[in-house]
PDB file of C-alpha atoms in Angstrom:
ATOM      1  CA  MET D   1     -31.160  24.917  -3.930  1.00  0.00           C
ATOM      2  CA  ARG D   2     -34.743  23.946  -3.098  1.00  0.00           C
ATOM      3  CA  LEU D   3     -34.025  20.443  -4.376  1.00  0.00           C
ATOM      4  CA  LEU D   4     -31.015  20.131  -2.061  1.00  0.00           C
ATOM      5  CA  LYS D   5     -33.061  21.249   0.926  1.00  0.00           C
ATOM      6  CA  ASN D   6     -35.531  18.461   0.296  1.00  0.00           C
ATOM      7  CA  VAL D   7     -32.806  15.811   0.616  1.00  0.00           C
ATOM      8  CA  ALA D   8     -32.966  14.125   4.015  1.00  0.00           C
ATOM      9  CA  TRP D   9     -29.940  13.707   6.264  1.00  0.00           C
ATOM     10  CA  TRP D  10     -29.900   9.942   5.825  1.00  0.00           C
ATOM     11  CA  GLN D  11     -29.814  10.362   2.053  1.00  0.00           C
ATOM     12  CA  TRP D  12     -26.760  12.595   2.385  1.00  0.00           C
ATOM     13  CA  LEU D  13     -25.164   9.964   4.601  1.00  0.00           C
ATOM     14  CA  LEU D  14     -25.841   7.217   2.076  1.00  0.00           C
ATOM     15  CA  ALA D  15     -24.322   9.316  -0.711  1.00  0.00           C
ATOM     16  CA  ALA D  16     -21.270  10.116   1.411  1.00  0.00           C
ATOM     17  CA  GLY D  17     -20.791   6.429   2.247  1.00  0.00           C
ATOM     18  CA  VAL D  18     -20.908   5.448  -1.416  1.00  0.00           C
ATOM     19  CA  VAL D  19     -18.426   8.169  -2.409  1.00  0.00           C
ATOM     20  CA  VAL D  20     -16.014   7.208   0.370  1.00  0.00           C
ATOM     21  CA  GLY D  21     -16.297   3.544  -0.610  1.00  0.00           C
ATOM     22  CA  LEU D  22     -15.516   4.293  -4.256  1.00  0.00           C
ATOM     23  CA  LEU D  23     -12.529   6.430  -3.296  1.00  0.00           C
ATOM     24  CA  GLY D  24     -11.279   3.677  -0.999  1.00  0.00           C
ATOM     25  CA  GLY D  25     -11.551   1.099  -3.780  1.00  0.00           C
ATOM     26  CA  ALA D  26      -9.647   3.341  -6.197  1.00  0.00           C
ATOM     27  CA  TYR D  27      -6.947   4.036  -3.605  1.00  0.00           C
ATOM     28  CA  TYR D  28      -6.512   0.343  -2.789  1.00  0.00           C
ATOM     29  CA  SER D  29      -6.282  -0.482  -6.495  1.00  0.00           C
ATOM     30  CA  ASN D  30      -3.558   2.132  -6.915  1.00  0.00           C
ATOM     31  CA  ARG D  31      -1.633   0.694  -3.972  1.00  0.00           C
ATOM     32  CA  LEU D  32      -1.785  -2.821  -5.389  1.00  0.00           C
ATOM     33  CA  SER D  33      -0.683  -1.681  -8.836  1.00  0.00           C
ATOM     34  CA  ASN D  34       2.344   0.057  -7.252  1.00  0.00           C
ATOM     35  CA  ALA D  35       3.268  -2.866  -5.002  1.00  0.00           C
ATOM     36  CA  VAL D  36       6.911  -3.231  -3.945  1.00  0.00           C
ATOM     37  CA  TYR D  37       8.595  -6.634  -3.807  1.00  0.00           C
ATOM     38  CA  THR D  38      11.556  -7.453  -1.564  1.00  0.00           C
ATOM     39  CA  SER D  39      14.309  -9.989  -2.153  1.00  0.00           C
ATOM     40  CA  ALA D  40      16.525 -10.925   0.800  1.00  0.00           C
ATOM     41  CA  SER D  41      19.927 -12.560   1.156  1.00  0.00           C
ATOM     42  CA  GLU D  42      22.216 -13.289   4.115  1.00  0.00           C
ATOM     43  CA  VAL D  43      25.991 -13.116   4.255  1.00  0.00           C
ATOM     44  CA  LEU D  44      28.318 -14.348   6.984  1.00  0.00           C
ATOM     45  CA  MET D  45      31.251 -12.141   7.910  1.00  0.00           C
ATOM     46  CA  THR D  46      34.198 -14.138   9.235  1.00  0.00           C
ATOM     47  CA  GLY D  47      37.545 -12.851  10.452  1.00  0.00           C
ATOM     48  CA  GLN D  48      40.583 -14.269   8.677  1.00  0.00           C
ATOM     49  CA  SER D  49      43.054 -15.551  11.261  1.00  0.00           C
ATOM     50  CA  ASP D  50      46.618 -16.803  10.944  1.00  0.00           C
ATOM     51  CA  PRO D  51      46.666 -20.631  10.941  1.00  0.00           C
ATOM     52  CA  ASN D  52      50.054 -20.599  12.638  1.00  0.00           C
ATOM     53  CA  GLN D  53      48.709 -18.474  15.503  1.00  0.00           C
ATOM     54  CA  PRO D  54      45.481 -19.947  16.933  1.00  0.00           C
ATOM     55  CA  ASP D  55      45.068 -17.058  19.339  1.00  0.00           C
ATOM     56  CA  THR D  56      44.386 -14.694  16.454  1.00  0.00           C
ATOM     57  CA  ALA D  57      41.034 -16.400  15.662  1.00  0.00           C
ATOM     58  CA  TYR D  58      39.295 -14.804  18.637  1.00  0.00           C
ATOM     59  CA  THR D  59      40.812 -11.415  17.870  1.00  0.00           C
ATOM     60  CA  SER D  60      39.730 -11.608  14.220  1.00  0.00           C
ATOM     61  CA  ASN D  61      36.138 -12.505  15.065  1.00  0.00           C
ATOM     62  CA  GLN D  62      36.008  -9.736  17.655  1.00  0.00           C
ATOM     63  CA  TYR D  63      37.286  -7.328  15.011  1.00  0.00           C
ATOM     64  CA  VAL D  64      34.449  -8.320  12.653  1.00  0.00           C
ATOM     65  CA  ASN D  65      31.822  -8.146  15.403  1.00  0.00           C
ATOM     66  CA  GLN D  66      32.769  -4.583  16.248  1.00  0.00           C
ATOM     67  CA  ARG D  67      32.480  -3.510  12.615  1.00  0.00           C
ATOM     68  CA  MET D  68      29.091  -5.056  11.763  1.00  0.00           C
ATOM     69  CA  THR D  69      27.287  -1.722  12.004  1.00  0.00           C
ATOM     70  CA  THR D  70      29.834  -0.214   9.621  1.00  0.00           C
ATOM     71  CA  TYR D  71      29.358  -3.081   7.173  1.00  0.00           C
ATOM     72  CA  ALA D  72      25.599  -2.484   7.234  1.00  0.00           C
ATOM     73  CA  GLN D  73      26.145   1.162   6.316  1.00  0.00           C
ATOM     74  CA  ILE D  74      28.538   0.219   3.514  1.00  0.00           C
ATOM     75  CA  ALA D  75      25.785  -1.887   1.898  1.00  0.00           C
ATOM     76  CA  SER D  76      24.001   1.245   0.663  1.00  0.00           C
ATOM     77  CA  SER D  77      27.124   3.324   0.002  1.00  0.00           C
ATOM     78  CA  ALA D  78      28.483   4.300  -3.394  1.00  0.00           C
ATOM     79  CA  GLN D  79      31.158   1.602  -3.113  1.00  0.00           C
ATOM     80  CA  VAL D  80      28.375  -0.974  -3.448  1.00  0.00           C
ATOM     81  CA  THR D  81      25.645   0.815  -5.379  1.00  0.00           C
ATOM     82  CA  ALA D  82      27.834   2.197  -8.172  1.00  0.00           C
ATOM     83  CA  PRO D  83      29.093  -1.198  -9.480  1.00  0.00           C
ATOM     84  CA  ALA D  84      25.700  -2.837  -8.901  1.00  0.00           C
ATOM     85  CA  ALA D  85      23.832  -0.044 -10.689  1.00  0.00           C
ATOM     86  CA  GLN D  86      26.236  -0.237 -13.612  1.00  0.00           C
ATOM     87  CA  ALA D  87      25.591  -3.962 -13.941  1.00  0.00           C
ATOM     88  CA  LEU D  88      21.831  -3.445 -13.739  1.00  0.00           C
ATOM     89  CA  GLY D  89      21.697  -0.333 -15.895  1.00  0.00           C
ATOM     90  CA  VAL D  90      19.904   1.770 -13.269  1.00  0.00           C
ATOM     91  CA  ASP D  91      20.580   4.952 -11.327  1.00  0.00           C
ATOM     92  CA  PRO D  92      22.894   4.433  -8.295  1.00  0.00           C
ATOM     93  CA  ALA D  93      20.983   6.930  -6.149  1.00  0.00           C
ATOM     94  CA  THR D  94      17.694   5.157  -6.833  1.00  0.00           C
ATOM     95  CA  LEU D  95      19.231   1.775  -6.092  1.00  0.00           C
ATOM     96  CA  ALA D  96      20.605   3.053  -2.782  1.00  0.00           C
ATOM     97  CA  THR D  97      17.073   3.860  -1.587  1.00  0.00           C
ATOM     98  CA  GLN D  98      16.021   0.270  -2.319  1.00  0.00           C
ATOM     99  CA  ILE D  99      18.685  -1.353  -0.102  1.00  0.00           C
ATOM    100  CA  THR D 100      18.266  -2.197   3.569  1.00  0.00           C
ATOM    101  CA  ALA D 101      20.974  -3.946   5.597  1.00  0.00           C
ATOM    102  CA  THR D 102      20.433  -5.220   9.140  1.00  0.00           C
ATOM    103  CA  VAL D 103      22.569  -7.211  11.547  1.00  0.00           C
ATOM    104  CA  ALA D 104      20.965 -10.446  12.734  1.00  0.00           C
ATOM    105  CA  GLY D 105      21.142 -10.022  16.496  1.00  0.00           C
ATOM    106  CA  ASP D 106      24.527 -10.339  18.176  1.00  0.00           C
ATOM    107  CA  THR D 107      26.038 -12.234  15.259  1.00  0.00           C
ATOM    108  CA  THR D 108      28.215 -11.572  12.257  1.00  0.00           C
ATOM    109  CA  VAL D 109      25.378 -12.339   9.854  1.00  0.00           C
ATOM    110  CA  LEU D 110      24.203  -9.443   7.715  1.00  0.00           C
ATOM    111  CA  LYS D 111      20.801  -9.510   6.027  1.00  0.00           C
ATOM    112  CA  LEU D 112      20.519  -7.609   2.753  1.00  0.00           C
ATOM    113  CA  GLN D 113      17.067  -6.636   1.477  1.00  0.00           C
ATOM    114  CA  VAL D 114      16.583  -5.081  -1.958  1.00  0.00           C
ATOM    115  CA  THR D 115      13.244  -3.997  -3.409  1.00  0.00           C
ATOM    116  CA  GLY D 116      11.908  -3.914  -6.946  1.00  0.00           C
ATOM    117  CA  PRO D 117       8.669  -3.313  -8.891  1.00  0.00           C
ATOM    118  CA  ASN D 118       8.207  -7.044  -9.586  1.00  0.00           C
ATOM    119  CA  PRO D 119       9.614 -10.313  -8.162  1.00  0.00           C
ATOM    120  CA  GLU D 120      12.126 -10.892 -10.966  1.00  0.00           C
ATOM    121  CA  THR D 121      13.554  -7.369 -10.795  1.00  0.00           C
ATOM    122  CA  ALA D 122      13.788  -7.514  -7.004  1.00  0.00           C
ATOM    123  CA  ARG D 123      15.796 -10.733  -7.111  1.00  0.00           C
ATOM    124  CA  ARG D 124      18.040  -9.447  -9.912  1.00  0.00           C
ATOM    125  CA  ASN D 125      18.742  -6.305  -7.897  1.00  0.00           C
ATOM    126  CA  ALA D 126      19.513  -8.382  -4.798  1.00  0.00           C
ATOM    127  CA  VAL D 127      21.947 -10.602  -6.697  1.00  0.00           C
ATOM    128  CA  ALA D 128      23.840  -7.584  -8.042  1.00  0.00           C
ATOM    129  CA  VAL D 129      23.911  -5.828  -4.651  1.00  0.00           C
ATOM    130  CA  THR D 130      25.052  -8.949  -2.785  1.00  0.00           C
ATOM    131  CA  GLN D 131      27.896  -9.592  -5.195  1.00  0.00           C
ATOM    132  CA  SER D 132      28.926  -5.937  -5.188  1.00  0.00           C
ATOM    133  CA  PHE D 133      28.862  -5.917  -1.367  1.00  0.00           C
ATOM    134  CA  ILE D 134      31.172  -8.938  -1.200  1.00  0.00           C
ATOM    135  CA  ASN D 135      33.602  -7.307  -3.611  1.00  0.00           C
ATOM    136  CA  ALA D 136      33.544  -3.994  -1.717  1.00  0.00           C
ATOM    137  CA  ILE D 137      34.199  -5.570   1.709  1.00  0.00           C
ATOM    138  CA  THR D 138      36.946  -7.777   0.322  1.00  0.00           C
ATOM    139  CA  LYS D 139      38.628  -4.755  -1.255  1.00  0.00           C
ATOM    140  CA  LEU D 140      38.299  -2.595   1.866  1.00  0.00           C
ATOM    141  CA  GLU D 141      39.626  -5.281   4.210  1.00  0.00           C
ATOM    142  CA  THR D 142      42.538  -6.381   2.045  1.00  0.00           C
ATOM    143  CA  ILE D 143      45.911  -5.412   3.406  1.00  0.00           C
ATOM    144  CA  PRO D 144      48.302  -4.119   0.722  1.00  0.00           C
ATOM    145  CA  GLY D 145      50.442  -7.027  -0.317  1.00  0.00           C
ATOM    146  CA  GLY D 146      48.389  -9.465   1.785  1.00  0.00           C
ATOM    147  CA  ALA D 147      45.044 -11.215   2.080  1.00  0.00           C
ATOM    148  CA  SER D 148      41.711  -9.855   3.214  1.00  0.00           C
ATOM    149  CA  ARG D 149      41.135  -9.733   6.961  1.00  0.00           C
ATOM    150  CA  VAL D 150      37.444 -10.547   6.464  1.00  0.00           C
ATOM    151  CA  VAL D 151      35.865 -13.315   4.425  1.00  0.00           C
ATOM    152  CA  VAL D 152      32.278 -12.852   3.225  1.00  0.00           C
ATOM    153  CA  ASN D 153      30.244 -15.971   2.437  1.00  0.00           C
ATOM    154  CA  VAL D 154      26.676 -16.100   1.182  1.00  0.00           C
ATOM    155  CA  ILE D 155      24.648 -18.368   3.467  1.00  0.00           C
ATOM    156  CA  THR D 156      21.242 -17.521   1.934  1.00  0.00           C
ATOM    157  CA  ASP D 157      20.913 -16.764  -1.758  1.00  0.00           C
ATOM    158  CA  PRO D 158      18.680 -13.879  -2.846  1.00  0.00           C
ATOM    159  CA  THR D 159      15.087 -15.027  -2.658  1.00  0.00           C
ATOM    160  CA  THR D 160      12.347 -14.586  -5.232  1.00  0.00           C
ATOM    161  CA  PRO D 161       9.381 -12.881  -3.556  1.00  0.00           C
ATOM    162  CA  PRO D 162       5.974 -14.406  -4.305  1.00  0.00           C
ATOM    163  CA  ALA D 163       3.839 -12.653  -6.875  1.00  0.00           C
ATOM    164  CA  ARG D 164       0.669 -10.980  -5.685  1.00  0.00           C
ATOM    165  CA  SER D 165      -2.609 -11.417  -7.494  1.00  0.00           C
ATOM    166  CA  ALA D 166      -4.365  -8.050  -7.491  1.00  0.00           C
ATOM    167  CA  PRO D 167      -8.101  -7.858  -8.321  1.00  0.00           C
ATOM    168  CA  GLY D 168      -9.241  -5.612 -11.142  1.00  0.00           C
ATOM    169  CA  LEU D 169     -10.155  -1.968 -10.680  1.00  0.00           C
ATOM    170  CA  TRP D 170     -13.827  -2.544 -11.465  1.00  0.00           C
ATOM    171  CA  LEU D 171     -14.046  -5.292  -8.839  1.00  0.00           C
ATOM    172  CA  LEU D 172     -12.504  -3.062  -6.184  1.00  0.00           C
ATOM    173  CA  LEU D 173     -14.851  -0.213  -7.106  1.00  0.00           C
ATOM    174  CA  ILE D 174     -17.882  -2.494  -6.786  1.00  0.00           C
ATOM    175  CA  GLY D 175     -16.603  -3.731  -3.443  1.00  0.00           C
ATOM    176  CA  GLY D 176     -16.011  -0.160  -2.310  1.00  0.00           C
ATOM    177  CA  PHE D 177     -19.514   0.842  -3.424  1.00  0.00           C
ATOM    178  CA  PHE D 178     -21.269  -1.853  -1.428  1.00  0.00           C
ATOM    179  CA  GLY D 179     -18.862  -1.501   1.485  1.00  0.00           C
ATOM    180  CA  GLY D 180     -19.536   2.222   1.749  1.00  0.00           C
ATOM    181  CA  LEU D 181     -23.272   1.607   1.421  1.00  0.00           C
ATOM    182  CA  VAL D 182     -23.270  -0.930   4.247  1.00  0.00           C
ATOM    183  CA  LEU D 183     -21.263   1.370   6.514  1.00  0.00           C
ATOM    184  CA  ALA D 184     -23.635   4.247   5.793  1.00  0.00           C
ATOM    185  CA  VAL D 185     -26.665   2.095   6.657  1.00  0.00           C
ATOM    186  CA  ILE D 186     -25.013   1.024   9.904  1.00  0.00           C
ATOM    187  CA  ALA D 187     -24.264   4.668  10.743  1.00  0.00           C
ATOM    188  CA  ILE D 188     -27.886   5.616  10.057  1.00  0.00           C
ATOM    189  CA  LEU D 189     -29.182   2.860  12.325  1.00  0.00           C
ATOM    190  CA  VAL D 190     -26.764   3.818  15.099  1.00  0.00           C
ATOM    191  CA  LEU D 191     -27.726   7.500  14.913  1.00  0.00           C
ATOM    192  CA  ARG D 192     -31.411   6.608  14.892  1.00  0.00           C
ATOM    193  CA  TRP D 193     -30.905   4.401  17.938  1.00  0.00           C
ATOM    194  CA  LEU D 194     -28.883   6.958  19.910  1.00  0.00           C
ATOM    195  CA  TYR D 195     -30.730  10.129  18.881  1.00  0.00           C
ATOM    196  CA  PRO D 196     -34.197   9.180  17.590  1.00  0.00           C
ATOM    197  CA  LYS D 197     -35.616  12.704  17.864  1.00  0.00           C
ATOM    198  CA  ARG D 198     -32.642  14.472  16.348  1.00  0.00           C
ATOM    199  CA  PHE D 199     -32.283  12.126  13.387  1.00  0.00           C
ATOM    200  CA  PRO D 200     -35.775  11.154  12.227  1.00  0.00           C
ATOM    201  CA  VAL D 201     -36.254   9.063   9.118  1.00  0.00           C
ATOM    202  CA  GLN D 202     -39.390  10.048   7.232  1.00  0.00           C
ATOM    203  CA  LEU D 203     -40.310   8.515   3.937  1.00  0.00           C
ATOM    204  CA  ARG D 204     -42.789  10.944   2.371  1.00  0.00           C
ATOM    205  CA  ARG D 205     -45.197   9.860  -0.307  1.00  0.00           C
ATOM    206  CA  GLU D 206     -47.562  12.255  -2.039  1.00  0.00           C
ATOM    207  CA  LYS D 207     -51.153  11.033  -1.953  1.00  0.00           C
ATOM    208  CA  LYS D 208     -52.968  11.276  -5.246  1.00  0.00           C
ATOM    209  CA  ARG D 209     -56.506  12.577  -5.045  1.00  0.00           C
ATOM    210  CA  PRO D 210     -59.269  10.574  -6.659  1.00  0.00           C
ATOM    211  CA  VAL D 211     -60.538  11.764  -9.981  1.00  0.00           C
ATOM    212  CA  GLY D 212     -64.041  12.172  -8.618  1.00  0.00           C
ATOM    213  CA  GLU D 213     -62.787  14.459  -5.864  1.00  0.00           C
ATOM    214  CA  GLU D 214     -61.010  16.657  -8.358  1.00  0.00           C
ATOM    215  CA  THR D 215     -64.004  16.967 -10.621  1.00  0.00           C
ATOM    216  CA  SER D 216     -66.355  17.613  -7.723  1.00  0.00           C
ATOM    217  CA  ARG D 217     -64.711  20.979  -7.173  1.00  0.00           C
ATOM    218  CA  MET D 218     -65.674  22.186 -10.618  1.00  0.00           C
ATOM    219  CA  GLN D 219     -68.587  24.578 -10.858  1.00  0.00           C
ATOM    220  CA  PRO D 220     -71.659  22.949 -12.364  1.00  0.00           C
ATOM    221  CA  VAL D 221     -72.748  24.149 -15.748  1.00  0.00           C
ATOM    222  CA  THR D 222     -76.280  25.635 -15.701  1.00  0.00           C
ATOM    223  CA  GLN D 223     -78.567  24.802 -18.552  1.00  0.00           C
ATOM    224  CA  PRO D 224     -80.402  27.718 -20.168  1.00  0.00           C
ATOM    225  CA  ASP D 225     -84.101  28.024 -19.409  1.00  0.00           C
ATOM    226  CA  LYS D 226     -86.265  26.840 -22.247  1.00  0.00           C
ATOM    227  CA  ASN D 227     -88.664  29.750 -21.762  1.00  0.00           C
ATOM    228  CA  THR D 228     -85.892  32.316 -22.109  1.00  0.00           C
ATOM    229  CA  TRP D 229     -85.871  33.988 -25.490  1.00  0.00           C
ATOM    230  CA  VAL D 230     -82.516  34.385 -27.133  1.00  0.00           C
ATOM    231  CA  PRO D 231     -82.404  37.044 -29.909  1.00  0.00           C
TER     232      PRO D 231
END
């Protein structure tokens, strides 16, 4: 305990900065090692009209436009995830959490985004989900004994996300060490500048006494008198 009391406040701050820097480097390394990659594709939803009745084209497109939100919800439903998961050999519930479908503005274009632990897996998942989505919409919109009321066309194939080059753990720890040290030094300087009396920095050095000074304190040795008789 006496040793801890002799540690100055700025030394504690330096130690805390180094520890925080090391923890930050380890955390950042863990985040990079667990990076998530996203592959995206776009599909165009078009209403199927009767060629013999031109007026039905507007009605068909209006029908699709009103159902775009529903189509986005279907993208992560079991009707899409079950066949896609079977083709990929993964769990349907897990695959459903990796799918995001959004409508591109006031259009009939649906953007499908599927994640994965690496670029190749993300693209493979996106290909399976996109194809399963097309099959599900075609099946849902097909009239018994007739054709599908909605045609789904892929206008952007699933992309391959770029790979990320993550630095090694040791490099991030070294960077965190020096980063925390620099921040601690800056904090010390700021505290010294704002509160010079409250946060003094004293570098104590013990002065060594000269050898002559130490020996001068010794009691001199008296020599026996030559005239004194010793029995």
